[in-house]
Amino acid sequence: MADLHIDSQLMNYMLPASSINNKKHLVAIHDEQHQPLVFSIGNDGSLYAIKANGSGSNNSINVSASVGARGTVDAFIVKQASDANGGIFLAFSNTVPNSAASELHVLAPFKPEVLNTPDQLTRYVIFGVAQNDKVKINALHMGQATKSSANAWPLLIASYNYVQEHNKDANISRILVEANKWRWTSDLRIYEQAKSTVSIAAGTLSVGDGLFVLYRKDQRTTLMFTTILPDDDSPWTVDLVVPNGSNINSISTYIDPDGNTGLILAGDGLWHIPAKYAADSGNTIKKISSDPLYKGATNMHVAQSGDTVSIWFSNTDRVLGYQQATNSGEDAQMLLGAPIPLRPTGPTIDYSAIIDPSTKSQSFIVVEDSDHLLLMEQATETK
């Protein structure tokens, strides 16, 4: 296996064919040696962690089997705490055999090295008060993780359909996770027009934890933020203005210096709304870059470590792009220079990006087929 190099040297990692499904979601975080640790769904439907073993190769760890999960994984979400312990928060759902319903699995935060002895993962399983055997989970969303503590589980959201209903409208509920149990809370009541969602991102504003929801309404793209507190019948809902012609189709968040969540949006151009303006209806997202590389930008990922932010995206021309940024929260101060084209991409690509908190180097992991992970590393001060 080749060593990692700086300045956009692309490396191939040969992995077992069962480990990566290029049509599924991919998430990368750091292991205890600051090497990329990748989670994805395998061709066999199980959730895998791909972890460097210290001998120049990778181990493929079947997380599903390690915690006794049955069936095919439908959705998963992983976040890593920003503290020194780097605790991993993990939740995933799988379709129960001989059933259309999903089964949810939630783990207490664990250190990356726990994966070296995966049978220990069962010690971190948090049991639910009751599984909801009437729903099919389509996606899981999680807020930012700050502390590696079982009492500090981030906001966890499930998007799902009722298996016995013929309509396909998505429903949204908060999963309340405590130190030793989790439970479903009441459904989020969102506008009926917002059922046609384009993108969802969990966030925290001065009014509380909640969701940014990008959706279509009367052939227009609309953006809202709504709080989603446990068993809250009166959420705080904000309508934000999306200019005509912006073609926004992807959103992602970052944490500002006050600990609140700013929103970055991609479409024709790069757009932004700071946390301080996102809590009030009527405020408008602002374009912060009209660089041609952002034409038709989509599939945006935002990585962050402290005040260092990087934005990764693909565009109409199927080019992967990269943008250095800060978490200042001010439109004019967000971006550092112009976006950089990295490499061509295919139609089925998925990728994930991370920033090493100690060196501030960027790691960018790409999967384009079921046998290869491509790893690109670039120092933040280089282009």
JSON list of C-alpha atoms in Angstrom, two decimals, residues 77-162:
[
{"chain": "A", "resi": 77, "resn": "ILE", "atom": "CA", "xyz": [-25.20, 8.38, 10.43]},
{"chain": "A", "resi": 78, "resn": "VAL", "atom": "CA", "xyz": [-21.81, 8.88, 12.07]},
{"chain": "A", "resi": 79, "resn": "LYS", "atom": "CA", "xyz": [-20.38, 11.91, 13.85]},
{"chain": "A", "resi": 80, "resn": "GLN", "atom": "CA", "xyz": [-17.13, 12.35, 15.75]},
{"chain": "A", "resi": 81, "resn": "ALA", "atom": "CA", "xyz": [-16.87, 14.53, 18.83]},
{"chain": "A", "resi": 82, "resn": "SER", "atom": "CA", "xyz": [-14.69, 17.60, 18.44]},
{"chain": "A", "resi": 83, "resn": "ASP", "atom": "CA", "xyz": [-13.02, 17.09, 21.83]},
{"chain": "A", "resi": 84, "resn": "ALA", "atom": "CA", "xyz": [-9.67, 15.38, 22.45]},
{"chain": "A", "resi": 85, "resn": "ASN", "atom": "CA", "xyz": [-11.25, 11.93, 22.89]},
{"chain": "A", "resi": 86, "resn": "GLY", "atom": "CA", "xyz": [-12.79, 11.93, 19.40]},
{"chain": "A", "resi": 87, "resn": "GLY", "atom": "CA", "xyz": [-15.72, 9.78, 20.51]},
{"chain": "A", "resi": 88, "resn": "ILE", "atom": "CA", "xyz": [-17.80, 8.20, 17.71]},
{"chain": "A", "resi": 89, "resn": "PHE", "atom": "CA", "xyz": [-21.58, 8.63, 17.74]},
{"chain": "A", "resi": 90, "resn": "LEU", "atom": "CA", "xyz": [-23.26, 6.02, 15.53]},
{"chain": "A", "resi": 91, "resn": "ALA", "atom": "CA", "xyz": [-26.86, 5.17, 14.66]},
{"chain": "A", "resi": 92, "resn": "PHE", "atom": "CA", "xyz": [-28.15, 2.96, 11.88]},
{"chain": "A", "resi": 93, "resn": "SER", "atom": "CA", "xyz": [-31.32, 1.22, 10.78]},
{"chain": "A", "resi": 94, "resn": "ASN", "atom": "CA", "xyz": [-31.90, -2.03, 8.96]},
{"chain": "A", "resi": 95, "resn": "THR", "atom": "CA", "xyz": [-34.89, -3.74, 7.41]},
{"chain": "A", "resi": 96, "resn": "VAL", "atom": "CA", "xyz": [-35.91, -6.64, 9.59]},
{"chain": "A", "resi": 97, "resn": "PRO", "atom": "CA", "xyz": [-35.95, -10.01, 7.75]},
{"chain": "A", "resi": 98, "resn": "ASN", "atom": "CA", "xyz": [-39.44, -11.01, 6.60]},
{"chain": "A", "resi": 99, "resn": "SER", "atom": "CA", "xyz": [-40.73, -7.52, 7.33]},
{"chain": "A", "resi": 100, "resn": "ALA", "atom": "CA", "xyz": [-40.95, -4.14, 5.61]},
{"chain": "A", "resi": 101, "resn": "ALA", "atom": "CA", "xyz": [-40.26, -2.29, 8.86]},
{"chain": "A", "resi": 102, "resn": "SER", "atom": "CA", "xyz": [-36.96, -0.85, 10.07]},
{"chain": "A", "resi": 103, "resn": "GLU", "atom": "CA", "xyz": [-35.08, -1.62, 13.25]},
{"chain": "A", "resi": 104, "resn": "LEU", "atom": "CA", "xyz": [-33.04, 1.21, 14.78]},
{"chain": "A", "resi": 105, "resn": "HIS", "atom": "CA", "xyz": [-29.67, 0.75, 16.51]},
{"chain": "A", "resi": 106, "resn": "VAL", "atom": "CA", "xyz": [-28.05, 3.47, 18.60]},
{"chain": "A", "resi": 107, "resn": "LEU", "atom": "CA", "xyz": [-24.61, 3.24, 20.22]},
{"chain": "A", "resi": 108, "resn": "ALA", "atom": "CA", "xyz": [-23.12, 5.20, 23.09]},
{"chain": "A", "resi": 109, "resn": "PRO", "atom": "CA", "xyz": [-20.00, 7.14, 22.05]},
{"chain": "A", "resi": 110, "resn": "PHE", "atom": "CA", "xyz": [-16.93, 4.93, 21.73]},
{"chain": "A", "resi": 111, "resn": "LYS", "atom": "CA", "xyz": [-13.28, 5.60, 20.93]},
{"chain": "A", "resi": 112, "resn": "PRO", "atom": "CA", "xyz": [-12.00, 4.58, 17.48]},
{"chain": "A", "resi": 113, "resn": "GLU", "atom": "CA", "xyz": [-9.69, 1.95, 18.96]},
{"chain": "A", "resi": 114, "resn": "VAL", "atom": "CA", "xyz": [-12.74, -0.03, 20.16]},
{"chain": "A", "resi": 115, "resn": "LEU", "atom": "CA", "xyz": [-13.06, -1.17, 16.54]},
{"chain": "A", "resi": 116, "resn": "ASN", "atom": "CA", "xyz": [-9.77, -3.07, 16.95]},
{"chain": "A", "resi": 117, "resn": "THR", "atom": "CA", "xyz": [-11.76, -5.56, 19.03]},
{"chain": "A", "resi": 118, "resn": "PRO", "atom": "CA", "xyz": [-15.21, -5.27, 17.44]},
{"chain": "A", "resi": 119, "resn": "ASP", "atom": "CA", "xyz": [-16.87, -7.78, 19.76]},
{"chain": "A", "resi": 120, "resn": "GLN", "atom": "CA", "xyz": [-16.60, -5.01, 22.38]},
{"chain": "A", "resi": 121, "resn": "LEU", "atom": "CA", "xyz": [-19.14, -2.93, 20.45]},
{"chain": "A", "resi": 122, "resn": "THR", "atom": "CA", "xyz": [-22.02, -4.74, 22.14]},
{"chain": "A", "resi": 123, "resn": "ARG", "atom": "CA", "xyz": [-21.05, -2.96, 25.37]},
{"chain": "A", "resi": 124, "resn": "TYR", "atom": "CA", "xyz": [-22.02, 0.36, 23.74]},
{"chain": "A", "resi": 125, "resn": "VAL", "atom": "CA", "xyz": [-25.46, -0.57, 22.43]},
{"chain": "A", "resi": 126, "resn": "ILE", "atom": "CA", "xyz": [-28.17, 1.68, 23.86]},
{"chain": "A", "resi": 127, "resn": "PHE", "atom": "CA", "xyz": [-31.53, -0.03, 24.04]},
{"chain": "A", "resi": 128, "resn": "GLY", "atom": "CA", "xyz": [-34.70, 1.66, 22.89]},
{"chain": "A", "resi": 129, "resn": "VAL", "atom": "CA", "xyz": [-37.79, 1.98, 25.01]},
{"chain": "A", "resi": 130, "resn": "ALA", "atom": "CA", "xyz": [-39.61, 0.44, 22.03]},
{"chain": "A", "resi": 131, "resn": "GLN", "atom": "CA", "xyz": [-38.86, -0.13, 18.36]},
{"chain": "A", "resi": 132, "resn": "ASN", "atom": "CA", "xyz": [-41.41, 1.41, 15.99]},
{"chain": "A", "resi": 133, "resn": "ASP", "atom": "CA", "xyz": [-42.46, -1.59, 13.92]},
{"chain": "A", "resi": 134, "resn": "LYS", "atom": "CA", "xyz": [-44.68, 0.49, 11.63]},
{"chain": "A", "resi": 135, "resn": "VAL", "atom": "CA", "xyz": [-42.05, 2.61, 9.89]},
{"chain": "A", "resi": 136, "resn": "LYS", "atom": "CA", "xyz": [-39.45, 2.29, 7.16]},
{"chain": "A", "resi": 137, "resn": "ILE", "atom": "CA", "xyz": [-36.52, 4.63, 7.88]},
{"chain": "A", "resi": 138, "resn": "ASN", "atom": "CA", "xyz": [-35.15, 6.34, 4.77]},
{"chain": "A", "resi": 139, "resn": "ALA", "atom": "CA", "xyz": [-32.50, 8.61, 6.28]},
{"chain": "A", "resi": 140, "resn": "LEU", "atom": "CA", "xyz": [-30.92, 9.58, 9.59]},
{"chain": "A", "resi": 141, "resn": "HIS", "atom": "CA", "xyz": [-29.60, 13.04, 10.41]},
{"chain": "A", "resi": 142, "resn": "MET", "atom": "CA", "xyz": [-27.44, 14.13, 13.34]},
{"chain": "A", "resi": 143, "resn": "GLY", "atom": "CA", "xyz": [-26.38, 17.45, 14.79]},
{"chain": "A", "resi": 144, "resn": "GLN", "atom": "CA", "xyz": [-22.78, 18.32, 15.60]},
{"chain": "A", "resi": 145, "resn": "ALA", "atom": "CA", "xyz": [-21.05, 16.28, 18.33]},
{"chain": "A", "resi": 146, "resn": "THR", "atom": "CA", "xyz": [-18.99, 18.30, 20.79]},
{"chain": "A", "resi": 147, "resn": "LYS", "atom": "CA", "xyz": [-18.36, 16.04, 23.81]},
{"chain": "A", "resi": 148, "resn": "SER", "atom": "CA", "xyz": [-17.51, 12.31, 23.95]},
{"chain": "A", "resi": 149, "resn": "SER", "atom": "CA", "xyz": [-20.15, 11.70, 26.61]},
{"chain": "A", "resi": 150, "resn": "ALA", "atom": "CA", "xyz": [-23.21, 9.47, 26.69]},
{"chain": "A", "resi": 151, "resn": "ASN", "atom": "CA", "xyz": [-25.04, 12.42, 28.24]},
{"chain": "A", "resi": 152, "resn": "ALA", "atom": "CA", "xyz": [-24.17, 14.63, 25.27]},
{"chain": "A", "resi": 153, "resn": "TRP", "atom": "CA", "xyz": [-25.72, 12.66, 22.40]},
{"chain": "A", "resi": 154, "resn": "PRO", "atom": "CA", "xyz": [-26.33, 15.10, 19.50]},
{"chain": "A", "resi": 155, "resn": "LEU", "atom": "CA", "xyz": [-29.70, 15.78, 17.96]},
{"chain": "A", "resi": 156, "resn": "LEU", "atom": "CA", "xyz": [-30.81, 12.61, 16.12]},
{"chain": "A", "resi": 157, "resn": "ILE", "atom": "CA", "xyz": [-33.52, 12.77, 13.44]},
{"chain": "A", "resi": 158, "resn": "ALA", "atom": "CA", "xyz": [-35.22, 9.97, 11.50]},
{"chain": "A", "resi": 159, "resn": "SER", "atom": "CA", "xyz": [-36.96, 10.49, 8.15]},
{"chain": "A", "resi": 160, "resn": "TYR", "atom": "CA", "xyz": [-39.35, 7.64, 7.38]},
{"chain": "A", "resi": 161, "resn": "ASN", "atom": "CA", "xyz": [-42.54, 6.34, 5.78]},
{"chain": "A", "resi": 162, "resn": "TYR", "atom": "CA", "xyz": [-45.30, 4.30, 7.39]}
]
